Structure formats: C-alpha cells, structure tokens
Coordinates of C-alpha atoms and ligand atoms in Angstrom, one line a residue:
X1 CA 170.3 170.5 236.8
X2 CA 170.5 167.3 235.0
X3 CA 169.7 167.3 231.4
X4 CA 168.6 164.1 229.6
X5 CA 172.0 163.9 228.0
X6 CA 173.6 163.5 231.4
X7 CA 171.4 160.6 232.4
X8 CA 172.9 157.2 232.8
X9 CA 171.0 155.2 230.3
X10 CA 172.4 151.7 229.6
X11 CA 174.5 151.9 226.5
X12 CA 174.8 149.2 223.9
X13 CA 178.2 148.8 222.4
X14 CA 178.5 149.4 218.7
X15 CA 181.3 149.5 216.1
X16 CA 182.0 153.2 216.8
X17 CA 182.3 152.7 220.5
X18 CA 184.7 149.9 219.8
X19 CA 186.8 152.0 217.5
X20 CA 187.0 154.8 220.1
X21 CA 187.8 152.4 222.9
X22 CA 190.5 150.8 220.8
X23 CA 192.0 154.3 220.0
X24 CA 191.9 155.3 223.7
X25 CA 193.5 152.0 224.8
X26 CA 196.3 152.4 222.1
X27 CA 196.7 156.1 222.8
X28 CA 196.3 157.0 219.1
X29 CA 195.5 160.6 219.9
X30 CA 197.0 160.9 223.4
X31 CA 200.0 163.0 222.2
X32 CA 197.8 165.7 220.6
X33 CA 198.1 169.3 221.5
X34 CA 195.2 171.8 221.3
X35 CA 195.9 175.4 220.6
X36 CA 192.6 176.5 222.3
X37 CA 190.9 177.1 219.0
X38 CA 190.9 175.6 215.5
X39 CA 194.0 176.1 213.5
X40 CA 197.0 174.8 211.5
X41 CA 199.8 172.6 212.8
X42 CA 201.8 175.6 214.1
X43 CA 198.9 176.9 216.0
X44 CA 198.2 173.6 217.8
X45 CA 202.0 173.1 218.5
X46 CA 201.9 176.2 220.8
X47 CA 199.0 174.6 222.8
X48 CA 198.7 172.3 225.8
X49 CA 198.0 168.6 225.7
X50 CA 194.5 168.4 224.6
X51 CA 192.2 168.1 227.6
X52 CA 189.6 166.4 225.4
X53 CA 190.3 162.7 225.0
X54 CA 188.4 162.6 221.7
X55 CA 186.9 165.4 219.5
X56 CA 183.8 164.8 217.4
X57 CA 181.7 167.2 215.5
X58 CA 178.2 167.7 214.3
X59 CA 178.5 169.7 211.1
X60 CA 175.1 170.8 209.7
X61 CA 174.7 172.9 206.7
X62 CA 172.5 175.8 207.8
X63 CA 170.1 175.5 204.9
X64 CA 167.0 174.3 206.8
X65 CA 165.7 173.0 210.1
X66 CA 167.1 169.8 211.6
X67 CA 165.1 166.7 211.4
X68 CA 164.9 163.4 213.3
X69 CA 167.8 162.0 211.2
X70 CA 170.0 164.8 212.4
X71 CA 168.8 164.1 215.9
X72 CA 170.3 160.6 215.5
X73 CA 173.6 162.1 214.5
X74 CA 173.5 164.7 217.3
X75 CA 172.8 162.0 220.0
X76 CA 175.6 159.9 218.5
X77 CA 178.3 162.5 218.2
X78 CA 177.6 164.5 221.4
X79 CA 176.8 161.2 223.2
X80 CA 180.1 159.6 222.3
X81 CA 182.0 162.8 223.3
X82 CA 180.3 162.8 226.7
X83 CA 180.8 159.1 227.3
X84 CA 184.5 159.1 226.4
X85 CA 185.8 162.3 228.1
X86 CA 185.7 164.2 224.9
X87 CA 184.0 167.2 223.3
X88 CA 181.7 167.6 220.4
X89 CA 182.0 170.7 218.2
X90 CA 179.0 172.3 216.6
X91 CA 180.2 173.4 213.2
X92 CA 178.1 175.2 210.7
X93 CA 179.2 173.9 207.3
X94 CA 178.6 177.1 205.5
X95 CA 181.1 176.8 202.6
X96 CA 178.3 176.9 200.1
X97 CA 177.6 180.6 199.6
X98 CA 174.1 180.5 198.3
X99 CA 172.0 178.6 200.8
X100 CA 172.6 179.7 204.3
X101 CA 170.4 181.7 206.5
X102 CA 170.8 183.0 210.1
X103 CA 167.3 181.8 210.9
X104 CA 168.6 178.3 210.4
X105 CA 171.7 178.9 212.4
X106 CA 169.7 179.9 215.4
X107 CA 167.2 177.1 214.9
X108 CA 170.0 174.5 214.8
X109 CA 171.6 175.8 218.0
X110 CA 168.3 175.7 219.7
X111 CA 167.6 172.1 218.5
X112 CA 171.0 170.9 219.8
X113 CA 170.4 172.5 223.2
X114 CA 166.8 171.3 223.4
X115 CA 168.1 167.8 223.0
X116 CA 170.2 168.4 226.1
X117 CA 173.6 168.9 224.5
X118 CA 176.1 171.7 224.8
X119 CA 179.1 172.8 222.8
X120 CA 180.6 174.6 225.8
X121 CA 183.0 172.3 227.4
X122 CA 186.4 172.3 229.2
X123 CA 186.1 176.2 229.2
X124 CA 185.8 176.1 225.4
X125 CA 183.0 177.2 223.2
X126 CA 183.2 174.8 220.4
X127 CA 180.9 176.6 218.1
X128 CA 182.5 177.1 214.7
X129 CA 181.7 178.1 211.2
X130 CA 183.6 176.5 208.3
X131 CA 183.7 179.7 206.3
X132 CA 186.2 181.0 209.0
X133 CA 188.6 178.5 207.4
X134 CA 188.5 179.9 203.9
X135 CA 191.9 181.5 204.2
X136 CA 193.5 178.3 205.3
X137 CA 191.7 176.3 202.6
X138 CA 193.1 178.6 200.1
X139 CA 196.6 178.4 201.5
X140 CA 196.3 174.6 201.5
X141 CA 195.2 174.6 197.9
X142 CA 198.3 176.6 196.9
X143 CA 200.4 174.1 198.8
X144 CA 198.8 171.3 196.8
X145 CA 199.6 173.1 193.6
X146 CA 203.2 173.8 194.7
X147 CA 203.8 170.2 195.7
X148 CA 202.5 169.0 192.3
X149 CA 199.2 167.6 193.7
X150 CA 196.7 170.0 192.1
X151 CA 196.2 171.7 188.8
X152 CA 193.9 174.2 187.2
X153 CA 191.7 172.5 184.6
X154 CA 190.0 174.6 181.9
X155 CA 188.1 171.9 180.1
X156 CA 184.4 172.5 179.7
X157 CA 182.1 170.7 182.1
X158 CA 181.1 168.4 179.3
X159 CA 184.7 167.5 178.4
X160 CA 185.4 166.9 182.0
X161 CA 182.4 164.5 182.3
X162 CA 183.4 162.6 179.2
X163 CA 187.0 162.3 180.4
X164 CA 186.0 161.1 183.8
X165 CA 185.0 157.6 182.4
X166 CA 182.6 155.5 184.3
X167 CA 182.4 152.4 186.5
X168 CA 183.7 150.2 183.7
X169 CA 185.9 152.6 181.8
X170 CA 188.9 154.4 183.3
X171 CA 189.1 158.2 182.8
X172 CA 191.6 160.0 180.6
X173 CA 193.9 162.7 181.6
X174 CA 193.0 166.3 181.0
X175 CA 195.2 168.2 178.5
X176 CA 195.8 170.7 181.3
X177 CA 197.0 168.1 183.7
X178 CA 200.7 168.5 182.8
X179 CA 200.9 172.2 183.5
X180 CA 203.8 173.1 185.8
X181 CA 203.2 174.1 189.4
X182 CA 204.2 177.7 188.5
X183 CA 201.7 177.9 185.7
X184 CA 199.0 176.4 187.9
X185 CA 199.7 178.8 190.7
X186 CA 199.5 181.8 188.5
X187 CA 196.3 180.6 187.0
X188 CA 194.8 179.7 190.4
X189 CA 195.6 183.2 191.6
X190 CA 193.8 184.6 188.5
X191 CA 190.8 182.5 189.5
X192 CA 190.9 184.0 192.9
X193 CA 191.4 187.5 191.6
X194 CA 188.3 187.3 189.5
X195 CA 190.0 187.2 186.1
X196 CA 188.1 184.1 184.9
X197 CA 184.4 183.7 184.4
X198 CA 182.2 181.5 186.6
X199 CA 182.7 177.9 185.5
X200 CA 185.7 178.7 183.3
X201 CA 188.1 176.7 185.4
X202 CA 188.3 174.5 188.4
X203 CA 191.2 173.4 190.6
X204 CA 191.5 169.7 190.7
X205 CA 193.5 167.3 192.9
X206 CA 196.0 165.4 190.8
X207 CA 195.5 161.8 191.8
X208 CA 194.7 159.1 189.3
X209 CA 192.3 159.2 186.3
X210 CA 192.3 155.4 186.1
X211 CA 191.4 154.8 189.8
X212 CA 188.6 152.3 190.2
X213 CA 187.1 154.8 192.7
X214 CA 185.7 157.6 190.5
X215 CA 186.0 160.0 193.5
X216 CA 189.8 159.6 193.1
X217 CA 189.8 160.6 189.4
X218 CA 191.2 164.1 190.0
X219 CA 188.2 165.5 192.0
X220 CA 187.5 169.2 191.7
X221 CA 188.5 171.1 194.9
X222 CA 187.8 174.7 194.0
X223 CA 185.3 176.3 191.7
X224 CA 184.7 179.9 190.6
X225 CA 181.4 181.2 191.9
X226 CA 180.6 184.9 192.1
X227 CA 178.3 184.8 195.1
X228 CA 177.8 186.8 198.2
X229 CA 178.6 184.9 201.3
X230 CA 176.8 185.6 204.6
X231 CA 180.1 185.6 206.5
X232 CA 182.8 186.6 204.1
X233 CA 180.7 188.9 201.9
X234 CA 182.3 189.4 198.6
X235 CA 185.9 188.6 199.6
X236 CA 185.9 185.4 197.6
X237 CA 184.8 184.5 194.1
X238 CA 186.2 181.0 194.4
X239 CA 184.7 178.5 196.9
X240 CA 186.0 175.1 198.0
X241 CA 184.1 172.0 197.1
X242 CA 182.5 170.1 200.0
X243 CA 184.7 167.1 199.6
X244 CA 187.8 169.3 200.0
X245 CA 186.4 171.6 202.7
X246 CA 185.1 168.9 205.0
X247 CA 188.4 167.1 205.8
X248 CA 190.2 170.4 206.2
X249 CA 187.6 171.6 208.6
X250 CA 188.0 168.4 210.6
X251 CA 191.7 168.7 210.6
X252 CA 191.8 172.3 211.8
X253 CA 189.5 171.5 214.6
X254 CA 191.6 168.5 215.6
X255 CA 188.7 166.1 215.3
X256 CA 189.7 162.6 216.1
X257 CA 186.7 160.6 214.9
X258 CA 184.7 162.2 212.0
X259 CA 181.5 160.3 211.8
X260 CA 179.4 160.6 208.7
X261 CA 176.7 158.7 206.8
X262 CA 177.4 155.8 204.5
X263 CA 177.1 157.7 201.2
X264 CA 180.5 159.2 202.1
X265 CA 182.2 155.9 202.2
X266 CA 183.6 156.3 198.7
X267 CA 185.0 159.7 199.7
X268 CA 187.1 158.2 202.5
X269 CA 190.1 157.5 200.2
X270 CA 190.1 161.2 199.2
X271 CA 189.7 162.3 202.8
X272 CA 192.8 160.4 203.7
X273 CA 194.7 161.3 200.6
X274 CA 194.1 165.0 201.2
X275 CA 194.9 165.0 204.9
X276 CA 198.0 162.8 204.3
X277 CA 199.3 165.4 201.8
X278 CA 198.6 168.3 204.2
X279 CA 200.2 166.5 207.1
X280 CA 203.2 165.7 205.0
X281 CA 203.5 169.4 204.3
X282 CA 203.1 170.1 208.1
X283 CA 200.2 172.3 207.4
X284 CA 198.0 170.3 209.7
X285 CA 198.7 168.5 212.9
X286 CA 199.3 164.7 213.0
X287 CA 197.8 162.2 213.5
X288 CA 195.0 163.6 211.3
X289 CA 191.3 162.8 211.8
X290 CA 189.8 159.6 210.5
X291 CA 186.4 159.2 208.9
X292 CA 183.9 156.5 209.9
X293 CA 180.5 155.9 208.3
X294 CA 177.3 154.7 209.8
X295 CA 173.8 154.1 208.3
X296 CA 171.6 157.2 208.1
X297 CA 168.2 157.0 209.6
X298 CA 165.4 156.2 207.3
X299 CA 162.0 156.3 209.0
X300 CA 158.8 155.0 207.5
X301 CA 156.2 157.6 206.5
X302 CA 158.8 160.3 207.0
X303 CA 161.0 162.3 204.7
X304 CA 164.5 163.0 206.0
X305 CA 165.8 165.6 203.7
X306 CA 166.0 169.3 204.5
X307 CA 165.4 170.2 200.9
X308 CA 162.2 168.2 200.6
X309 CA 161.0 169.4 204.0
X310 CA 161.6 172.9 202.8
X311 CA 159.4 172.2 199.8
X312 CA 156.6 171.2 202.0
X313 CA 157.0 174.4 203.9
X314 CA 157.4 176.6 200.9
X315 CA 154.4 175.1 199.1
X316 CA 152.4 175.5 202.3
X317 CA 151.6 171.8 202.5
X318 CA 152.2 172.2 206.2
X319 CA 151.9 175.3 208.4
X320 CA 155.7 175.7 208.8
X321 CA 158.9 174.0 209.8
X322 CA 157.3 173.5 213.3
X323 CA 154.0 172.0 212.0
X324 CA 153.4 169.2 214.5
X325 CA 153.3 166.7 211.5
X326 CA 156.8 167.6 210.5
X327 CA 159.7 165.3 211.4
X328 CA 161.8 168.4 212.2
X329 CA 163.0 168.8 215.8
X330 CA 160.8 171.8 216.2
X331 CA 157.9 169.9 214.8
X332 CA 158.4 166.9 217.0
X333 CA 158.7 169.2 220.0
X334 CA 155.5 171.0 219.2
X335 CA 153.9 167.7 218.7
X336 CA 154.8 166.8 222.3
X337 CA 158.0 164.8 221.8
X338 CA 160.4 165.0 224.7
X339 CA 164.2 165.0 224.5
X340 CA 164.1 161.9 226.6
X341 CA 162.0 160.1 224.0
X342 CA 164.4 161.0 221.2
X343 CA 167.4 159.8 223.3
X344 CA 165.7 156.5 224.0
X345 CA 164.8 156.2 220.3
X346 CA 168.4 156.9 219.2
X347 CA 169.6 154.3 221.7
X348 CA 167.1 151.7 220.6
X349 CA 167.8 152.0 216.9
X350 CA 171.5 151.8 217.6
X351 CA 174.3 152.4 215.1
X352 CA 174.9 150.1 212.2
X353 CA 176.9 149.9 209.0
X354 CA 174.0 148.9 206.6
X355 CA 171.1 151.0 205.5
X356 CA 167.6 149.9 206.6
X357 CA 164.2 151.4 207.4
X358 CA 163.1 152.0 210.9
X359 CA 159.4 151.6 211.6
X360 CA 157.7 154.8 212.7
X361 CA 156.2 152.8 215.6
X362 CA 159.7 152.6 217.1
X363 CA 159.7 156.4 217.5
X364 CA 156.2 156.5 219.0
X365 CA 157.1 153.5 221.2
X366 CA 160.0 155.4 222.7
X367 CA 157.7 158.3 223.3
X368 CA 155.0 156.3 225.1
X369 CA 157.6 154.5 227.2
X370 CA 159.0 157.8 228.4
X371 CA 155.7 159.6 228.8
X372 CA 153.7 156.9 230.5
X373 CA 155.6 157.0 233.8
X374 CA 155.4 160.8 234.1
X375 CA 152.4 162.2 232.2
X376 CA 149.6 163.3 234.5
X377 CA 146.3 161.7 233.7
X378 CA 143.1 163.6 232.7
X379 CA 139.8 162.9 231.2
X380 CA 138.7 164.4 228.0
X381 CA 135.8 163.9 225.6
X382 CA 136.8 164.4 222.0
X383 CA 133.5 163.8 220.3
X384 CA 131.0 164.9 222.9
X385 CA 127.4 164.0 223.2
X386 CA 125.4 164.9 226.3
X387 CA 124.4 162.2 228.8
X388 CA 121.4 163.0 231.0
X389 CA 120.9 161.2 234.3
X390 CA 117.1 161.3 234.4
X391 CA 116.7 160.3 238.1
X392 CA 119.4 162.7 239.4
X393 CA 117.0 165.1 241.0
X394 CA 115.3 162.3 243.0
X395 CA 118.4 160.4 243.9
X396 CA 120.9 163.2 244.5
X397 CA 118.8 166.3 244.8
X398 CA 118.1 169.0 242.2
X399 CA 121.2 171.1 241.3
X400 CA 123.4 168.9 243.5
X401 CA 127.0 168.3 242.3
X402 CA 128.8 165.4 243.7
X403 CA 132.6 165.5 244.2
X404 CA 134.8 163.0 242.4
X405 CA 138.5 162.4 242.6
X406 CA 141.1 160.6 240.6
X407 CA 144.8 160.0 241.0
X408 CA 147.1 162.4 239.0
X409 CA 149.1 159.3 238.1
X410 CA 147.9 155.7 239.0
X411 CA 151.5 154.6 239.9
X412 CA 152.5 157.7 241.8
X413 CA 150.0 158.3 244.7
X414 CA 152.4 160.9 246.0
X415 CA 151.4 163.2 243.1
X416 CA 148.0 163.6 244.6
X417 CA 144.5 163.7 243.1
X418 CA 142.5 165.7 240.7
X419 CA 139.1 166.9 241.6
X420 CA 136.0 167.3 239.5
X421 CA 132.2 167.1 239.9
X422 CA 129.5 165.0 238.6
X423 CA 126.0 166.4 238.1
X424 CA 122.8 165.6 236.2
X425 CA 124.5 166.1 232.8
X426 CA 127.9 164.9 231.6
X427 CA 129.7 164.8 228.3
X428 CA 130.5 161.3 227.0
X429 CA 132.0 160.1 223.7
X430 CA 129.4 159.8 221.0
X431 CA 130.9 156.3 220.1
X432 CA 130.2 155.1 223.7
X433 CA 126.5 154.8 222.8
X434 CA 124.9 152.3 220.4
X435 CA 121.2 151.9 220.0
X436 CA 121.8 148.3 218.7
X437 CA 125.1 147.2 220.1
X438 CA 127.4 145.1 217.9
X439 CA 128.7 141.9 219.4
X440 CA 131.2 142.5 222.2
X441 CA 130.1 146.1 222.8
X442 CA 130.0 146.7 226.6
X443 CA 129.3 150.4 226.8
X444 CA 126.0 152.3 226.6
X445 CA 123.0 150.7 225.0
X446 CA 119.4 150.5 226.3
X447 CA 119.3 148.2 229.4
X448 CA 123.1 148.0 229.9
X449 CA 125.0 149.2 233.0
X450 CA 128.4 150.9 232.9
X451 CA 130.5 152.8 235.3
X452 CA 131.3 156.4 234.8
X453 CA 135.0 156.3 235.6
X454 CA 135.7 157.6 239.2
X455 CA 131.9 158.1 239.4
X456 CA 128.8 156.0 239.7
X457 CA 127.3 153.0 237.9
X458 CA 124.5 154.1 235.5
X459 CA 122.0 152.2 233.4
X460 CA 121.2 153.4 229.9
X461 CA 117.5 153.9 229.2
X462 CA 117.7 155.2 225.6
X463 CA 118.4 158.4 223.7
X464 CA 116.7 161.3 222.1
X465 CA 117.4 162.0 218.4
X466 CA 117.0 164.9 216.0
X467 CA 115.0 164.6 212.8
X468 CA 118.0 163.1 211.0
X469 CA 118.2 160.3 213.5
X470 CA 121.3 161.7 215.1
X471 CA 121.6 161.2 218.8
X472 CA 121.2 164.5 220.7
X473 CA 121.2 163.1 224.3
X474 CA 121.8 159.8 225.8
X475 CA 119.6 159.0 228.7
X476 CA 120.5 156.9 231.8
X477 CA 119.6 156.5 235.4
X478 CA 122.0 156.6 238.2
X479 CA 122.2 153.5 240.4
X480 CA 122.5 154.7 244.0
X481 CA 125.3 153.8 246.4
X482 CA 127.7 152.8 243.6
X483 CA 130.1 155.7 243.6
X484 CA 133.8 154.7 243.2
X485 CA 135.7 154.6 246.4
X486 CA 132.6 154.4 248.7
X487 CA 131.8 151.2 250.6
X488 CA 129.9 148.6 248.6
X489 CA 130.4 150.6 245.4
X490 CA 131.4 147.5 243.5
X491 CA 128.3 145.5 244.5
X492 CA 126.9 146.1 241.0
X493 CA 129.1 144.4 238.4
X494 CA 129.6 146.1 235.1
X495 CA 131.6 145.1 232.0
X496 CA 132.2 148.7 230.7
X497 CA 133.8 151.8 232.2
X498 CA 133.5 155.0 230.2
X499 CA 135.3 158.3 230.5
X500 CA 133.4 161.6 230.8
X501 CA 133.5 165.1 232.0
X502 CA 130.9 167.2 233.8
X503 CA 128.8 169.6 231.7
X504 CA 129.0 171.8 234.8
X505 CA 132.8 172.1 235.1
X506 CA 134.3 170.9 231.9
X507 CA 136.7 173.2 230.0
X508 CA 136.2 173.6 226.2
X509 CA 139.3 172.9 224.2
X510 CA 140.5 172.8 220.6
X511 CA 142.1 169.4 220.0
X512 CA 144.2 168.8 217.0
X513 CA 144.3 165.1 216.0
X514 CA 147.3 164.4 213.9
X515 CA 147.8 161.4 211.6
X516 CA 150.8 160.4 209.5
X517 CA 151.7 163.0 206.9
X518 CA 152.1 160.5 204.1
X519 CA 149.9 157.5 203.2
X520 CA 152.8 155.4 202.0
X521 CA 155.5 153.9 204.3
X522 CA 158.0 154.9 201.7
X523 CA 156.7 158.2 200.3
X524 CA 159.1 158.1 197.4
X525 CA 159.1 154.4 196.5
X526 CA 159.3 153.5 192.8
X527 CA 160.3 157.1 191.9
X528 CA 157.0 158.5 193.0
X529 CA 156.7 162.2 193.8
X530 CA 156.2 162.4 197.6
X531 CA 153.6 165.1 197.1
X532 CA 151.3 162.6 195.6
X533 CA 151.4 160.5 198.8
X534 CA 150.4 163.3 201.2
X535 CA 147.7 162.2 203.5
X536 CA 144.7 164.5 203.0
X537 CA 143.5 163.6 206.5
X538 CA 146.7 164.2 208.4
X539 CA 145.0 166.8 210.6
X540 CA 141.5 167.1 212.0
X541 CA 140.5 169.7 214.5
X542 CA 137.7 169.0 217.0
X543 CA 136.1 170.9 219.8
X544 CA 136.4 168.8 222.9
X545 CA 135.7 169.0 226.6
X546 CA 138.5 168.4 229.2
X547 CA 138.3 168.1 232.9
X548 CA 138.6 171.2 235.1
X549 CA 142.1 170.3 236.3
X550 CA 143.3 171.4 232.9
X551 CA 141.8 174.8 233.1
X552 CA 145.1 176.5 233.9
X553 CA 147.9 174.6 232.3
X554 CA 150.8 176.2 230.5
X555 CA 151.8 175.6 226.9
X556 CA 154.0 172.6 226.3
X557 CA 152.6 170.4 229.1
X558 CA 151.9 166.8 228.4
X559 CA 149.1 164.6 229.6
X560 CA 147.6 161.3 229.1
X561 CA 143.9 161.6 228.3
X562 CA 142.6 158.4 229.7
X563 CA 141.6 155.9 226.9
X564 CA 142.7 158.4 224.2
X565 CA 146.5 158.7 224.3
X566 CA 149.0 161.5 225.0
X567 CA 148.3 165.2 224.4
X568 CA 150.3 168.4 224.8
X569 CA 149.2 172.0 225.0
X570 CA 150.3 173.6 221.8
X571 CA 153.4 175.7 222.2
X572 CA 152.2 178.4 219.8
X573 CA 148.4 178.7 220.1
X574 CA 147.6 177.5 223.6
X575 CA 146.7 180.5 225.9
X576 CA 144.9 181.3 229.1
X577 CA 141.2 181.1 228.2
X578 CA 141.9 179.2 224.9
X579 CA 143.0 175.7 225.5
X580 CA 144.6 174.0 222.5
X581 CA 145.9 170.5 222.6
X582 CA 147.8 168.4 220.1
X583 CA 147.5 164.7 220.1
X584 CA 151.0 163.4 220.5
X585 CA 150.2 159.8 219.9
X586 CA 147.4 157.3 220.7
X587 CA 147.6 154.8 223.5
X588 CA 148.6 152.0 221.3
X589 CA 150.6 151.5 218.2
X590 CA 148.5 152.2 215.1
X591 CA 151.4 152.2 212.6
X592 CA 152.6 148.7 212.2
X593 CA 150.5 146.9 209.7
Ligands
LIG1 P1 169.7 166.9 204.3 O1 169.7 166.2 203.0 O2 168.5 166.7 205.2 O3 170.1 168.4 204.2 P2 172.4 166.5 205.0 O4 173.1 165.2 205.4 O5 172.8 167.1 203.8 O6 170.9 166.2 205.1 P3 173.7 168.2 206.9 O7 173.2 169.5 207.4 O8 174.9 168.1 206.0 O9 172.5 167.5 206.2 O10 173.8 167.1 208.0 C1 174.6 167.3 209.2 C2 174.9 165.9 209.8 O11 173.7 165.2 210.0 C3 175.7 165.1 208.8 O12 176.9 164.7 209.5 C4 174.9 164.0 208.4 O13 175.6 162.8 208.4 C5 173.8 163.9 209.6 N1 172.5 163.4 209.0 C6 171.8 164.0 208.1 N2 170.7 163.3 207.8 C7 170.8 162.1 208.6 C8 170.0 161.0 208.7 N3 168.9 160.8 208.0 N4 170.4 160.0 209.6 C9 171.6 160.2 210.3 N5 172.4 161.3 210.2 C10 172.0 162.2 209.3
LIG2 MG1 173.2 168.8 202.8

C-alpha cells in the first residue's frame, strides 16, 4: 500500500533541506549512538550506531485537536525524516499538568496517521510522552544547581518582574542569586517535597541579568504547582517550565534537527546554553540537538490556535472539533479534504523564515487540483424546480423513460459510464430559468433552446406560477432527434447546456453548503474579538436531488457535481437511505478578492 506520504512529489529545496544536507555531507551526526529508546548519555553509549540518519520530532501539546498549521509542521518534520533516511518522533508535550486529555492524544495520533505518516520506523515505535522524562529533568536540575548554574529564587512574582528589566533597561540580580549550591540544593529538595507553597519559589537558571536577550536573564526552569498529572498522578508538585523541558526532551530523544516556529527564535540561546551545560556534565549525549525556526502558517479567514478553536467548540459556535467549517484536521477531513491535498498545499506554501499570510484559495486550489483528476462526476440539482416537457407523450410516448449515459470521469473513459433516465419531468436549478433574461443569459427563457446535458435539446415555452409569482413549473418542448450521442444530435445549435436529474429516478439528499467561518480575512485584525467576525451564513442546508448513481455511496466519498463543485458524503450523518453531502468547495476560486 502506498500512502500519500510515500509518493514521489517533486520537492523544492528550502533552508531546512540545505541545513540537513550540509549536516549529512559533513557527518555532523554520523557518530551518534542510539540506545533503542530515549535516555541520557550513558544509555545511548550502550547502543548501536543510530540507524536513523536524522531524527526529527513533532511535539504537540495534547490540549486540543490539531489544525492546518500543525499539518504544515507534520508534513515538514515527517517529510524531512522520510526524505533523508531518518525518523520522526511523535512526542506528546505533556509537561503542563493541567490541560491534557486522552481524547486529544488519540485524536492527534489519528490525524498524523490520516496524513499518511507513521512513527513506527526501523523497528522502533517512536511515540513518546515528555512526562516520562520528569525524573531526568529533575536530575538535570540538580546538576545545574550543583555546578553553580541554577538557584532557587524566592522573590515575589512582582519583584521578579521588576528586577527583570526590559528591552532598554538591564535586569538586576535577585538577592537570592548568591546562595551556595548546597543551600540551593536543600531548598530545591524542599520545593520537590512539598514544603513550600505554590508560587513561593522558582528554580532559575543562573545566566546573565544584563543580557540584551531577556530570555537569558535567569529564566525560571521549575515552578511549584500542586496539580494532578494524567501520567505521573501526584508524584510531583514541581513542574519544569516549557523552555527548560523542551530542549531536554529533544536531547534525550537524540533529535538532530529540532524545528519550531519563529516565536522561539529568542529562546535558541537558552536552548544551546542549557544543552551545552548538560553535555559538559555528560548527562546528555553529544553533539546535542540544534533548534531551527520557520514561519508558522497563517491562513486568511482561519484561526490557527487550539485555544481559540476550543472556544468556538465550547461556546457551541460550531458543532464540534470536526465541524466541516473548522480548520482542524478532523474538520477538513469531514469537509472532504484529502491527505493528498494537504501534502500538495504544504509543498506549495514551502518553508520560509519570515511570517506571512497565505491566502485561503491556496488551500482550496490544492484541493481542486488533487480532486479534479480523480473525483467521479455526477449531476445534482441543489435548488430544484420542476421542468415539464409538454410534448413528451406525443414525441416519446406516455410513461416512456429514455436511457441516458455519461462518463464517470471525462478524462478516464476506462472508469465507465453512469446511467440515468429522462422522462416527462426533470428537476432543474431554479436559477436556470428567467422569464425576462438579463443580457448574456443563455439558459431557459421563453423561446430559447438549451441542451439538457447528456439528454435532448429542449425549447422553453414558459412557466406556471403560484399566487406569489413564484415559478412552480418550467415548461418546455422536446426537440426530437437531438439526444446526445445519437447521429445528427448536434444539428440544432444551442448556446446553453443545463444540468438536471430525472424526477423519476433522482435521489433526495441533504446538502450542506459551507462558506467561510469568518467574514474577515484577518479575523483578529486591529485587536478585534474574532467572535465578532463570525460569518452568520457560514452554513446553509438545502434539500437537493442527485442522480441515481449516488443512491448507494458510502460515507466519505467525493464527487464533482457538474457545474457546482466538489461534494463529499458526510462522515457522520450520511447513511443508507439518508444521503447527506457536504460541499467541499466550488468549481472556481471564490476567496480571492
Ligand atoms: P496552538 O496555539 O494552536 O496550541 P502550539 O504551537 O501551541 O499551537 P503545539 O501543540 O505546541 O501547538 O504545536 C505542536 C507543533 O506544531 C509545534 O512544533 C509548532 O511549532 C507546530 N505548529 C503549531 N501551530 C503552527 C502553525 N500555525 N504553523 C506551523 N506550525 C505550527
Ligand atoms: Mg501550545
């Protein structure tokens, strides 16, 4: 089985590829050993030469469902590992005790696999959770204390903030900074043993309070927090800070290239400082991992923050994480996106070092370009009105139904044909009839001829209306000997071709027409609350008729409805006897202004 991730798509070089190629050429990591699982320097020293040429990781915090921004990061990290003979670890960054949930853990695994990637590799299961490293993190903290590189600070949060300084003003040393290693060690152990209240003290790295980089002004690395942890329960009442935990996680896992988003650029000096110290103390293997930053994905009309997406879910602004309007991977999937489309999108947007906004049409473009060659075609009428062929009985015979056929895919005759019947009554789009046609309107109006696609040429003779003037039936006559595919059928020239389905054999379906979730390209521009920019018309549900070839399709199948765009049977609500389609996207770009 080939997954989309295995497919040879042409790759454009980028700065990360260049860095990896350079490291491979130089053999930067060629001497590394791998102990078969994450661990300290001693553990890896017992191992074999690492079978993986590079190690990358995707380290989500399990506090929500992954979104399209994470998909970019997954394609990047797993894609680089695949392309350079390496592996990519899936690591749950669960060092923050309060926010994790196993629902999210399962959803994240599912999303990575759906995208076609795997953390099983070289007989290893590279699925890790950062909380498994708490013991080592604690030991490393004691090492930093003993080597004079960390101290327990008992200033109040306010004092600490004031003493930190700012961009123009250097910080000032804490009065606790000159404690001896022995004092610090004793105090840190009291923190661990629950002798101090939450917030009463933090462990800080001892670096430089005057550093121009504020992140280097003795950053906190451990805090006291009495919180139950889903993995370690109540074993700990102190937890490592993210900036400390993350480099340690990378080092224990022997990550070579630790790729993160640009906002961590200012953390890189601390990343290196910390790992240099731990390598000096031979706690971790050398050479240690290096951090590289790339621009996060910003997509117009879309929020890429788990926290904000959670707010939409919790406030019931959408039906759930998998609402087809959500930019989550489960939402995109239910909307009809394919892994191939997301891979193509990730490849097209590339990897850069400066932040920018990607237009939503780029995502939809990738989807159309991947669906068009493969999606079976079908006819559907989304806003139906009945068309009556008034001379049918005379021309074709009363109750006669005439067979029509159409290719499953116009460019793939080998995929065969779809069959349906035309009779005296068919459903057409309400907008295909105009009593008084505007300029350039070539479809149905009294006296005009059009072709019913794959069927006959007809001439409109008028319409019946209800008392409100609303059209109830469009009336037309069938022109004999004009059926598509029969000799001489094109003798009558027409300017318009309309889609239709037979009243006799059409299948009724619920069709959900989705539009952008926000009315603004930048839902939070100028400090606005994104909730104020929710599009009230992001969903409309219609009762449509689709051709009989769609009577028995399974959930999750994608089609092109001719003229209308791409549609997918809904993964949750579509069932035998109750067809439910989601509009994936229209035929053409309707997003760029
Ligand atoms: P969120 O604010 O949505 O929770 P996060 O960055 O805090 O985002 P994590 O779970 O920590 O979420 O992210 C896991 C990985 O996904 C990180 O390595 C991060 O760099 C990457 N990532 C998250 N959002 C984006 C994005 N918009 N574009 C590219 N990569 C992203
Ligand atoms: Mg986060």
